[in-house]
Short mmCIF file of C-alpha atoms (C1' of nucleotides) in Angstrom, two decimals:
data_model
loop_
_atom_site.label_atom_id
_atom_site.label_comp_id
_atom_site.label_asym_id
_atom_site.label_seq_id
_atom_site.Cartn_x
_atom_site.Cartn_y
_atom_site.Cartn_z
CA UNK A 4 88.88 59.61 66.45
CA UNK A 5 88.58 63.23 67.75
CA UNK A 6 91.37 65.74 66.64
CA UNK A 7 93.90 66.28 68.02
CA UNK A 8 92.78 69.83 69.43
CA UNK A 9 89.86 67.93 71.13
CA UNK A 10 91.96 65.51 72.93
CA UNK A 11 94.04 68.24 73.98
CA UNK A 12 91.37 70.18 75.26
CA UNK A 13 90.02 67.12 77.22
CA UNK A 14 93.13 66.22 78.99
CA UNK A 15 93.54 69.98 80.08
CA UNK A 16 89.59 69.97 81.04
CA UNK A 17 90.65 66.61 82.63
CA UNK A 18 93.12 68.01 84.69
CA UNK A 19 91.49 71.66 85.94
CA UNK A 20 88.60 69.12 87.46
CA UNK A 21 90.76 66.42 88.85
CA UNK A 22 93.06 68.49 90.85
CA UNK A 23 89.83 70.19 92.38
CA UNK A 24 91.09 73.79 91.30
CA UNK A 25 90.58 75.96 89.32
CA UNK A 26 94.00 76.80 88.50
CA UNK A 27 96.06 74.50 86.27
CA UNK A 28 99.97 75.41 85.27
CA UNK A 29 101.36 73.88 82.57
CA UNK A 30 104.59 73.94 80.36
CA UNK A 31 103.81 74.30 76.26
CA UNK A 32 106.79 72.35 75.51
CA UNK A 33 105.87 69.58 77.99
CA UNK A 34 102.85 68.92 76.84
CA UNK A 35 103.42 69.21 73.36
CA UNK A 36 106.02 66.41 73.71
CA UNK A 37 103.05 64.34 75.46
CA UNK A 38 101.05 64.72 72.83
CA UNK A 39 103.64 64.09 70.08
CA UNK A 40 102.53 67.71 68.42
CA UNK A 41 104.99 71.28 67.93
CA UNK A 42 103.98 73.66 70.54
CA UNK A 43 101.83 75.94 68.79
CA UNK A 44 99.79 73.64 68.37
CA UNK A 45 99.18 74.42 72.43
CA UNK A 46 98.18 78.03 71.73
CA UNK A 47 95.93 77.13 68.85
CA UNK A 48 94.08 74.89 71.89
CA UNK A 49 94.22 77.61 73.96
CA UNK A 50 93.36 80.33 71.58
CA UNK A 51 90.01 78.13 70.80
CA UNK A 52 89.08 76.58 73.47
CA UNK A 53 89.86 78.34 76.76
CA UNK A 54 89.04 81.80 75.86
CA UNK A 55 87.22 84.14 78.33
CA UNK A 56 83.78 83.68 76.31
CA UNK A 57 84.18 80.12 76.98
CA UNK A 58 84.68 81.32 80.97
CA UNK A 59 88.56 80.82 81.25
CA UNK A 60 91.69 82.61 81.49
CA UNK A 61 94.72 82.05 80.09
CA UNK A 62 97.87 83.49 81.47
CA UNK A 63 101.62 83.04 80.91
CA UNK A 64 105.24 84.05 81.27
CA UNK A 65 108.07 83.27 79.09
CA UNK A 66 111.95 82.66 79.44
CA UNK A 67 113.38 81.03 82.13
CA UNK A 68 110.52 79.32 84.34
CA UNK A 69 108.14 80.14 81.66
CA UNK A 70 104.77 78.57 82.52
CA UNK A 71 101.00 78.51 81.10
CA UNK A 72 98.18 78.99 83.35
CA UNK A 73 94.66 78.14 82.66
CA UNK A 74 92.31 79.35 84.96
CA UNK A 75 88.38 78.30 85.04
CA UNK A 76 85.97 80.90 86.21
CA UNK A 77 83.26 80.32 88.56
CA UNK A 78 80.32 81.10 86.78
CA UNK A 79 77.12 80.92 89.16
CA UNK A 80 75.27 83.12 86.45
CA UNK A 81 75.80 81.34 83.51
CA UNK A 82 72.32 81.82 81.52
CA UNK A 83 72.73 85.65 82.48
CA UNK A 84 75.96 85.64 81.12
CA UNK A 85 74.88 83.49 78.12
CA UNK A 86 72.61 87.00 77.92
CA UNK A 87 75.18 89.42 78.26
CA UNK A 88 77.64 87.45 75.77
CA UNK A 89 74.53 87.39 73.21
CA UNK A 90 73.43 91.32 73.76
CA UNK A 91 76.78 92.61 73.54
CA UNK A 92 78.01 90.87 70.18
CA UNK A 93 80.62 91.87 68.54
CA UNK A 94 80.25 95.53 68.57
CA UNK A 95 78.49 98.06 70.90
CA UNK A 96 77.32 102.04 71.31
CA UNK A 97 78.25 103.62 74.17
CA UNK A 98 74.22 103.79 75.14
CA UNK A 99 73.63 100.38 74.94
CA UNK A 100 76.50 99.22 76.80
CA UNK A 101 75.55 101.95 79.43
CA UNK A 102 72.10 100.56 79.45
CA UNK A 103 73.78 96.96 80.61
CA UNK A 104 75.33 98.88 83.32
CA UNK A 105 72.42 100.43 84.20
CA UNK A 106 70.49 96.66 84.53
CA UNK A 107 73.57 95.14 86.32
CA UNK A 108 73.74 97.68 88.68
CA UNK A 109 69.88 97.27 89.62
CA UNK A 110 70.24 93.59 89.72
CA UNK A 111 73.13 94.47 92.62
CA UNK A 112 75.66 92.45 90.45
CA UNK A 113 77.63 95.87 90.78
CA UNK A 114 78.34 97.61 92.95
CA UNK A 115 79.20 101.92 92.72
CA UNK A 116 82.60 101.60 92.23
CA UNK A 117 82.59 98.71 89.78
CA UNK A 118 79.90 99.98 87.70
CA UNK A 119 82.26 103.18 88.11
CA UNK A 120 85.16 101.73 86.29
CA UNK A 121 83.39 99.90 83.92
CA UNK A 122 82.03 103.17 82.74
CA UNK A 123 84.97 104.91 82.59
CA UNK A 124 86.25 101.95 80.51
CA UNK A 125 83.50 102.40 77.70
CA UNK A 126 83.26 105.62 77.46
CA UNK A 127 83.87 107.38 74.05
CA UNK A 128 86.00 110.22 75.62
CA UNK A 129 88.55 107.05 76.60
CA UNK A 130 88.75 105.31 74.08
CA UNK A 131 88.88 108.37 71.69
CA UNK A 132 88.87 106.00 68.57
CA UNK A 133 86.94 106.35 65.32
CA UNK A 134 83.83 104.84 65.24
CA UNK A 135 83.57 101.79 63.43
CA UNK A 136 86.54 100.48 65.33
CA UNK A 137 85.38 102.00 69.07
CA UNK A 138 82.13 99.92 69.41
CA UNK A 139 84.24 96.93 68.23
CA UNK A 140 86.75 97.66 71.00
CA UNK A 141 83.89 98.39 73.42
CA UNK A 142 81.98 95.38 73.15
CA UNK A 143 85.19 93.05 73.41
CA UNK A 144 86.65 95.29 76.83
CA UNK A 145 82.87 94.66 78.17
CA UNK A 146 82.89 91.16 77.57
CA UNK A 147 85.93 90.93 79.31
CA UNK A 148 85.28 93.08 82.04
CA UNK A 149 82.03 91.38 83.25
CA UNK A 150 83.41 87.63 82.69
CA UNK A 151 86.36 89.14 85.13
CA UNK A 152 83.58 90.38 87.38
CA UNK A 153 81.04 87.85 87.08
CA UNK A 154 82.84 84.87 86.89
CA UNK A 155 84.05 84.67 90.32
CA UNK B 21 109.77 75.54 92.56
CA UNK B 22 109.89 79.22 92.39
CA UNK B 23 112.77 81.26 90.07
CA UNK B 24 115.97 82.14 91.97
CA UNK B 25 114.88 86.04 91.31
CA UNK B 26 111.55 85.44 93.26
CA UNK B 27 112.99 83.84 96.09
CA UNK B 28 115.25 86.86 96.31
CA UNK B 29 111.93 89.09 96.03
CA UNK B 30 109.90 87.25 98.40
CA UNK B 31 112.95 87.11 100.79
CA UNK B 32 113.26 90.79 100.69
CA UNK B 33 109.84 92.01 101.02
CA UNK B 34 109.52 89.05 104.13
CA UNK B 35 112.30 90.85 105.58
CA UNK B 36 110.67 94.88 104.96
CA UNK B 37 107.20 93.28 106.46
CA UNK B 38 108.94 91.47 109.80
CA UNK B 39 110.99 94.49 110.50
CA UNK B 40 108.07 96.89 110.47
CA UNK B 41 109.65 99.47 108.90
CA UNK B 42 109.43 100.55 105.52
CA UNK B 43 113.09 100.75 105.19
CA UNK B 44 115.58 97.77 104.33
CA UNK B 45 119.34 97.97 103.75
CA UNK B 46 121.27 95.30 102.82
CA UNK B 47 125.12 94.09 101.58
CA UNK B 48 124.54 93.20 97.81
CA UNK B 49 127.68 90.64 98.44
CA UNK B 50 126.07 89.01 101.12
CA UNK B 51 122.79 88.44 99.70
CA UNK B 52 124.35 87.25 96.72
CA UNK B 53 126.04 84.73 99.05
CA UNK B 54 122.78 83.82 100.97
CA UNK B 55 121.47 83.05 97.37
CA UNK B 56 124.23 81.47 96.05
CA UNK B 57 124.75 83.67 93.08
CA UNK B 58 126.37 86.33 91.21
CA UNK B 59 125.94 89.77 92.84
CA UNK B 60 124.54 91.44 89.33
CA UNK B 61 121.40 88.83 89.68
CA UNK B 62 120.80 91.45 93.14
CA UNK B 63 120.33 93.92 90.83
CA UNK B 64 118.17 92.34 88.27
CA UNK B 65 115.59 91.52 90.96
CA UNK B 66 116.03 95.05 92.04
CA UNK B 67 115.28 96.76 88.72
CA UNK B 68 112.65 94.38 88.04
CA UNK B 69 110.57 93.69 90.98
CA UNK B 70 111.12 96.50 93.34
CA UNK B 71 110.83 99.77 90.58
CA UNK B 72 108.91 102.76 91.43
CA UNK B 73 106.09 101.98 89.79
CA UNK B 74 105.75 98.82 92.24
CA UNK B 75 105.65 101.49 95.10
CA UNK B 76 109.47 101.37 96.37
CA UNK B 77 112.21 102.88 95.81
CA UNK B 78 116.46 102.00 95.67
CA UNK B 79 118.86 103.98 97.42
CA UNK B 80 122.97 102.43 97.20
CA UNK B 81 126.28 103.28 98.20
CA UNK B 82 129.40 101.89 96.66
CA UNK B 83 132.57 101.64 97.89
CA UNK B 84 133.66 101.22 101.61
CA UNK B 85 130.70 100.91 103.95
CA UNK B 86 128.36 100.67 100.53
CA UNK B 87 124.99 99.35 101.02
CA UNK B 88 121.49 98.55 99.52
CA UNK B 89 118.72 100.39 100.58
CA UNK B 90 114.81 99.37 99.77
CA UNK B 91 112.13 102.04 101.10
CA UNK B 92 108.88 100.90 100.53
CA UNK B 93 106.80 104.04 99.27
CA UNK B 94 104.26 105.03 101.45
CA UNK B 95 101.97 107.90 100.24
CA UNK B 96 98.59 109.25 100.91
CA UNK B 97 95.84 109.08 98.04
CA UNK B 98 96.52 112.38 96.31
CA UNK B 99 100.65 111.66 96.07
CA UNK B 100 99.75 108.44 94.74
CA UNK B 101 97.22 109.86 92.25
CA UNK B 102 99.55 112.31 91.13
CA UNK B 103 102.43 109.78 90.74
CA UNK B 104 100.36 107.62 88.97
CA UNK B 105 99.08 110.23 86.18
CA UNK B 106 102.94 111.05 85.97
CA UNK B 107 104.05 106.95 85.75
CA UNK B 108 101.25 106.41 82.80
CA UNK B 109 101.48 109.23 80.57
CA UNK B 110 100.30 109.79 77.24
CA UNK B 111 101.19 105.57 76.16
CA UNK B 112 101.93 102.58 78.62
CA UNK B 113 102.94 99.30 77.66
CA UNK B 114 100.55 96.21 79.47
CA UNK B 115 103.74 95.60 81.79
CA UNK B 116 104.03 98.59 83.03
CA UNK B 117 100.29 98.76 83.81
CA UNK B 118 100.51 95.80 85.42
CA UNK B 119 103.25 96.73 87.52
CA UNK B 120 101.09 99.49 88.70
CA UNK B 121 97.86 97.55 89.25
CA UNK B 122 100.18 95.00 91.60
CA UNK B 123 101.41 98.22 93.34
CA UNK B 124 97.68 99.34 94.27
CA UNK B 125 96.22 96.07 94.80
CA UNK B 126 99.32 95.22 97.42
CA UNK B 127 98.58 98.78 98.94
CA UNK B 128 95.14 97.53 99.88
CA UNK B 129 93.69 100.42 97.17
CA UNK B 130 92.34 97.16 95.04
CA UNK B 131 90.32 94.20 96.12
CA UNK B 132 90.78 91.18 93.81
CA UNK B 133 87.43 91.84 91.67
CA UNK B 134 88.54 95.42 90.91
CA UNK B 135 91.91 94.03 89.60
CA UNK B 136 90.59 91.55 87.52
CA UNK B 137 88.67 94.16 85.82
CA UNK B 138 91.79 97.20 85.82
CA UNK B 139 93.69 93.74 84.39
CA UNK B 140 90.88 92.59 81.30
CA UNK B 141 90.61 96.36 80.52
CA UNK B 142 94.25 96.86 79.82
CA UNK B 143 95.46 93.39 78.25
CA UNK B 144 96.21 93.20 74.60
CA UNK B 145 94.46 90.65 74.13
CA UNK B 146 91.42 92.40 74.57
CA UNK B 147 92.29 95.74 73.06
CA UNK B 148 93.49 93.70 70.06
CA UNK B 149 94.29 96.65 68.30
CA UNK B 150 98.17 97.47 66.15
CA UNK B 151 100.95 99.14 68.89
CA UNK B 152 101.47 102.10 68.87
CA UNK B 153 98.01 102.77 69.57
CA UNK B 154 97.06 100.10 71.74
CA UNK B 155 99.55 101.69 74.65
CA UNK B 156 98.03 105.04 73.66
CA UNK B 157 94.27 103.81 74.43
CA UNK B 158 95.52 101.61 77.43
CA UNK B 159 97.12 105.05 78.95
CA UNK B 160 93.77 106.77 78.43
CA UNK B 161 91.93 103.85 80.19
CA UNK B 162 94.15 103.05 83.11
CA UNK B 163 93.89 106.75 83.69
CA UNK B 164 89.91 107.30 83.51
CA UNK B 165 89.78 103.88 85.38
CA UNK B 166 92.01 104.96 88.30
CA UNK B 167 90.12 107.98 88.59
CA UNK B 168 86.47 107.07 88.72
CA UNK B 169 87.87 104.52 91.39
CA UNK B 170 90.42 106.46 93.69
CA UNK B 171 89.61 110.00 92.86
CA UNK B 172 86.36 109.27 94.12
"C1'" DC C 16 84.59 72.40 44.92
"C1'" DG C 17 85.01 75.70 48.73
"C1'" DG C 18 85.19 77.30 53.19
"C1'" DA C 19 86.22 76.41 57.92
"C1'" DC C 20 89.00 74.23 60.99
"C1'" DT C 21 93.69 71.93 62.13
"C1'" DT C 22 98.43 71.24 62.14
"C1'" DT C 23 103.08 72.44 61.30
"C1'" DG C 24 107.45 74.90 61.34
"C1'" DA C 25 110.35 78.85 60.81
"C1'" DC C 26 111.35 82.78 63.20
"C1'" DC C 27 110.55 86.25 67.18
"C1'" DT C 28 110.31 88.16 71.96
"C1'" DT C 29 110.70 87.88 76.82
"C1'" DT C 30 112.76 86.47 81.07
"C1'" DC C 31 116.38 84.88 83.78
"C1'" DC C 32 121.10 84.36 85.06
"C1'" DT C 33 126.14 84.85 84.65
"C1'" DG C 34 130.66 86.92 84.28
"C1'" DA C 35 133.91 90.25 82.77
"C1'" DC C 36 134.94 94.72 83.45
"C1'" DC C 37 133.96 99.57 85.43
"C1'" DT C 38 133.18 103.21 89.04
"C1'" DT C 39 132.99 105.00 93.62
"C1'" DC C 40 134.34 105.69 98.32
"C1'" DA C 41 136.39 105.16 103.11
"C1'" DT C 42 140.58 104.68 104.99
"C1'" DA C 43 145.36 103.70 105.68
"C1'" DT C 44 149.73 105.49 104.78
"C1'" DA C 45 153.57 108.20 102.92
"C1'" DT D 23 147.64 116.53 102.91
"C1'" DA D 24 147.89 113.66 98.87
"C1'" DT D 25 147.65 109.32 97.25
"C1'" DA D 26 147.16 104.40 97.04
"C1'" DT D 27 144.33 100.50 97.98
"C1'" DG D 28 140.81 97.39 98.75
"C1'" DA D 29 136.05 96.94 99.33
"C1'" DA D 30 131.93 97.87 97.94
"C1'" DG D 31 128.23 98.39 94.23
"C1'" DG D 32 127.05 99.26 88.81
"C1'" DT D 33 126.81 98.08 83.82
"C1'" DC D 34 126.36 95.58 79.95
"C1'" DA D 35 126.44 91.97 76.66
"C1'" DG D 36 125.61 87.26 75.97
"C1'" DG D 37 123.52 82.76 76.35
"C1'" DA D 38 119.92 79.65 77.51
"C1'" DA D 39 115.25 78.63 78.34
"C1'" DA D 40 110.92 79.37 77.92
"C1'" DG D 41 106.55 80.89 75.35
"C1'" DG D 42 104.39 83.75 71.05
"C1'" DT D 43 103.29 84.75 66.15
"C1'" DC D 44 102.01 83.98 61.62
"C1'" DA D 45 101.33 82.09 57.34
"C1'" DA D 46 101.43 77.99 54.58
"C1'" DA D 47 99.91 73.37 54.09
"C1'" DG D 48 96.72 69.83 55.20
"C1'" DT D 49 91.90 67.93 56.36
"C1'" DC D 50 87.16 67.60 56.79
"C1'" DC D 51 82.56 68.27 55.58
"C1'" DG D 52 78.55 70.24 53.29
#
DNA sequence: CGGACTTTGACCTTTCCTGACCTTCATATA
DNA sequence: TATATGAAGGTCAGGAAAGGTCAAAGTCCG
């Protein structure tokens, strides 16, 4: 009998490919009332399972109309990005991630102004944090930058 | 079915795009009317969707002949560069940035991929670092960001 | 047994909407 | 002219409806 988490995830996974979008909206307290569960239980799913590693993004707005979006990236590189997930780990110097750059920006995967931003986004002058914590920072803006770039 | 305050907002900014002007004035009463609500729930949708940092500004008269009056900002690259170095400051909370990244991206200074990267950069989730200095390091980013892709 | 993963629930924050009450202004009128 | 009046719009606190957080308790598996 898989966990609760699992089905969870399946019925959302379900859903993003049956509706032939990439987009799903949900409401937490809905489906935790589907699934006979509290509603954290929905973020702990979410916070696991549909993370931007795993290629999806997760947005939401509460109050009134409050809603949770789930949103699957396209990935049409996905052993490159297997690559980049793998190289950049969980913490990064500034010349290594610049090196990345540097490839992506050969491979035309970015273009001036992306590679640009991204630069800006790494550098040490920006982030201006001590160094144990500013490669840990680093590697998780990266990650998130090039999933947002890469993945459709 | 969308929140009574973005009806209002989608109604308004309908009615600044068909009468191709960047001007709109309006009877609070009346649109309150239209909408079939209380007059204050005008000005929520005013102070929250249509604030400077969204590119417009909200010009009113009470009393006798008092109006409403949205203007639609409309500023050449420098103004806008200046404004936004002013609007971010030295700390700037994620909603704030995002207000500002829907204000470029709706001015046409944004395509989709560069806001999904502006929007991975800044989000907490990603920064995962303790408040006070999370909106201090999202302020240095959205500013070194903006630059290396406007100040060209 | 011990560590990793799940599940739960109490409490918190954000967003939306309403209504009572306040301020301002053009104009009619004394 | 001075003032009264009614017609605007402004403010603010409160309530309801979401979703978020976090730590404790429970489970599973090596």
């Amino acid at each position: 009998m898989p966990s609760l988490t699992e089905q969870i995830e399946c019925w959302l996974k379900e859903q993003l490919i049956r509706s032939r979008e990439n987009i799903l909206e949900i409401k937490r307290s809905e489906l935790a009332q589907e699934f006979d569960c509290v509603p954290s239980q929905v973020n702990y799913v979410l916070e696991t399972r549909f993370t931007v590693e795993r290629g999806y993004l997760v947005q939401s707005r509460r109050g009134g109309r409050g809603f949770i979006r789930i949103i699957k990236l396209q990935m049409d590189l996905p052993e490159q990005l297997q690559l980049l997930r793998d190289s950049i780990g969980a913490s990064i110097s500034q010349g290594q991630a610049e090196n990345i750059l540097l490839h992506l920006a050969e491979e035309g995967l970015l273009n001036r102004r992306e590679k640009r931003v991204l630069q800006a986004a790494i550098s040490r002058d920006n982030l201006k944090v001590a160094l144990p914590l500013r490669d840990m920072i680093r590697a998780r803006l990266l990650k998130a930058m090039l999933l947002a770039l890469l993945g459709e």
